[in-house]
Amino acid sequence: NLRHNDEVLRASVSPNGKYIITASEDYTAKIWDIRGRELAILNHKNIVYNANISPNGKYIVTASLDKTAKIWDITGKQIATTLVHKDEVHNANFSPDSKYIITASFDTTAKIWDITGKHLAIIHHV
């Protein structure tokens, strides 16, 4: 039973089929094993809109109303500096090789980061 304290906005399965990640309005994302046992809680300061597992199955990225995205390892440990925007971050996802992350925000930008959280590029939308 994959339970949160508020609405669940996103759920996905790891490429190897061993893990489930959920994102919720309760300010958390959670990592579960495939049987539904909670393994870790990933905390933000506001609603977590999106959570994705990297193609290699080693990392998770979360996107939040708190204007940040965070990178975690599959055990739930935050592994990089917080990725910051000027407004809500609605989406974050990995490149196919799991080396890069792109975040999309209501601040009219998308940003590209490496897996360590280093900011590499910004795309402005007009």
Short mmCIF file of C-alpha atoms in Angstrom, two decimals:
data_model
loop_
_atom_site.label_atom_id
_atom_site.label_comp_id
_atom_site.label_asym_id
_atom_site.label_seq_id
_atom_site.Cartn_x
_atom_site.Cartn_y
_atom_site.Cartn_z
CA ASN A 1 0.00 0.00 0.00
CA LEU A 2 1.90 3.08 -1.28
CA ARG A 3 0.53 5.68 1.10
CA HIS A 4 1.27 9.39 1.50
CA ASN A 5 -0.41 11.98 3.74
CA ASP A 6 -1.80 13.91 0.75
CA GLU A 7 -2.43 13.44 -2.99
CA VAL A 8 0.12 11.45 -4.98
CA LEU A 9 1.01 13.37 -8.14
CA ARG A 10 3.44 10.96 -9.82
CA ALA A 11 4.56 7.34 -9.62
CA SER A 12 7.17 5.51 -11.67
CA VAL A 13 9.09 2.23 -11.65
CA SER A 14 12.86 1.89 -11.90
CA PRO A 15 14.30 0.46 -15.14
CA ASN A 16 15.29 -2.75 -13.34
CA GLY A 17 11.79 -3.15 -11.86
CA LYS A 18 13.04 -3.22 -8.25
CA TYR A 19 11.89 0.21 -7.04
CA ILE A 20 8.92 2.56 -7.19
CA ILE A 21 9.19 6.32 -6.65
CA THR A 22 6.19 8.48 -5.76
CA ALA A 23 5.81 12.27 -5.52
CA SER A 24 3.18 13.89 -3.32
CA GLU A 25 1.52 17.07 -2.16
CA ASP A 26 2.65 16.11 1.38
CA TYR A 27 6.09 17.69 0.61
CA THR A 28 7.76 14.31 0.08
CA ALA A 29 8.75 11.79 -2.50
CA LYS A 30 9.15 8.20 -1.36
CA ILE A 31 11.17 5.21 -2.49
CA TRP A 32 9.45 1.82 -2.24
CA ASP A 33 10.47 -1.69 -3.07
CA ILE A 34 8.36 -3.40 -5.72
CA ARG A 35 6.27 -5.08 -3.00
CA GLY A 36 5.27 -1.68 -1.60
CA ARG A 37 7.58 -1.51 1.42
CA GLU A 38 8.70 2.07 2.12
CA LEU A 39 12.49 2.39 1.91
CA ALA A 40 13.15 6.16 2.14
CA ILE A 41 11.46 9.55 2.38
CA LEU A 42 12.81 12.43 0.27
CA ASN A 43 11.87 15.76 1.86
CA HIS A 44 11.18 19.14 0.30
CA LYS A 45 9.74 22.34 1.79
CA ASN A 46 6.62 22.25 -0.40
CA ILE A 47 4.68 20.05 -2.84
CA VAL A 48 6.79 17.58 -4.85
CA TYR A 49 5.40 17.69 -8.39
CA ASN A 50 7.67 15.17 -10.03
CA ALA A 51 10.16 12.42 -9.23
CA ASN A 52 12.08 10.36 -11.76
CA ILE A 53 14.59 7.52 -11.58
CA SER A 54 17.66 7.69 -13.82
CA PRO A 55 17.95 5.26 -16.73
CA ASN A 56 20.85 3.49 -14.96
CA GLY A 57 18.65 3.07 -11.85
CA LYS A 58 21.18 4.72 -9.50
CA TYR A 59 19.68 8.19 -8.98
CA ILE A 60 16.41 10.01 -8.37
CA VAL A 61 15.60 13.63 -9.15
CA THR A 62 12.68 15.45 -7.50
CA ALA A 63 11.04 18.73 -8.57
CA SER A 64 9.13 20.93 -6.14
CA LEU A 65 6.94 23.97 -5.60
CA ASP A 66 9.69 25.11 -3.19
CA LYS A 67 11.65 26.32 -6.29
CA THR A 68 14.16 23.49 -6.12
CA ALA A 69 15.06 20.14 -7.58
CA LYS A 70 17.18 17.65 -5.66
CA ILE A 71 19.33 14.70 -6.70
CA TRP A 72 19.32 11.58 -4.51
CA ASP A 73 20.89 8.15 -4.68
CA ILE A 74 18.61 5.12 -4.76
CA THR A 75 18.94 4.75 -0.96
CA GLY A 76 17.45 8.23 -0.41
CA LYS A 77 20.64 10.14 0.41
CA GLN A 78 20.85 13.59 -1.20
CA ILE A 79 24.00 13.45 -3.33
CA ALA A 80 24.29 16.93 -4.79
CA THR A 81 23.70 20.52 -3.98
CA THR A 82 20.10 21.68 -4.33
CA LEU A 83 19.21 22.82 -7.86
CA VAL A 84 17.58 26.25 -7.57
CA HIS A 85 15.19 28.20 -9.82
CA LYS A 86 13.42 31.53 -9.24
CA ASP A 87 9.96 29.90 -9.31
CA GLU A 88 8.28 26.49 -8.98
CA VAL A 89 10.09 23.55 -10.57
CA HIS A 90 7.48 21.39 -12.25
CA ASN A 91 9.61 18.84 -14.01
CA ALA A 92 13.05 17.28 -13.75
CA ASN A 93 14.45 14.36 -15.69
CA PHE A 94 17.66 12.58 -16.67
CA SER A 95 19.51 12.30 -19.95
CA PRO A 96 19.58 8.78 -21.44
CA ASP A 97 23.15 8.25 -20.15
CA SER A 98 22.16 9.36 -16.58
CA LYS A 99 24.95 12.01 -16.55
CA TYR A 100 22.77 15.12 -16.91
CA ILE A 101 19.53 16.51 -15.54
CA ILE A 102 17.17 19.04 -17.05
CA THR A 103 14.79 21.04 -14.87
CA ALA A 104 11.81 23.08 -16.04
CA SER A 105 10.37 25.97 -14.05
CA PHE A 106 7.58 28.52 -14.03
CA ASP A 107 10.40 31.13 -14.10
CA THR A 108 10.37 30.62 -17.92
CA THR A 109 13.65 28.70 -17.89
CA ALA A 110 14.91 25.19 -18.29
CA LYS A 111 18.32 24.44 -16.81
CA ILE A 112 20.84 21.71 -17.52
CA TRP A 113 22.93 20.29 -14.67
CA ASP A 114 25.47 17.51 -14.31
CA ILE A 115 24.89 14.69 -11.82
CA THR A 116 26.93 16.55 -9.16
CA GLY A 117 24.53 19.51 -9.33
CA LYS A 118 26.87 21.77 -11.31
CA HIS A 119 24.85 24.21 -13.44
CA LEU A 120 25.85 23.87 -17.10
CA ALA A 121 23.33 25.83 -19.20
CA ILE A 122 20.10 27.79 -19.12
CA ILE A 123 17.38 27.97 -21.74
CA HIS A 124 15.21 31.11 -21.58
CA HIS A 125 11.69 31.10 -22.97
CA VAL A 126 10.09 34.36 -24.03
#
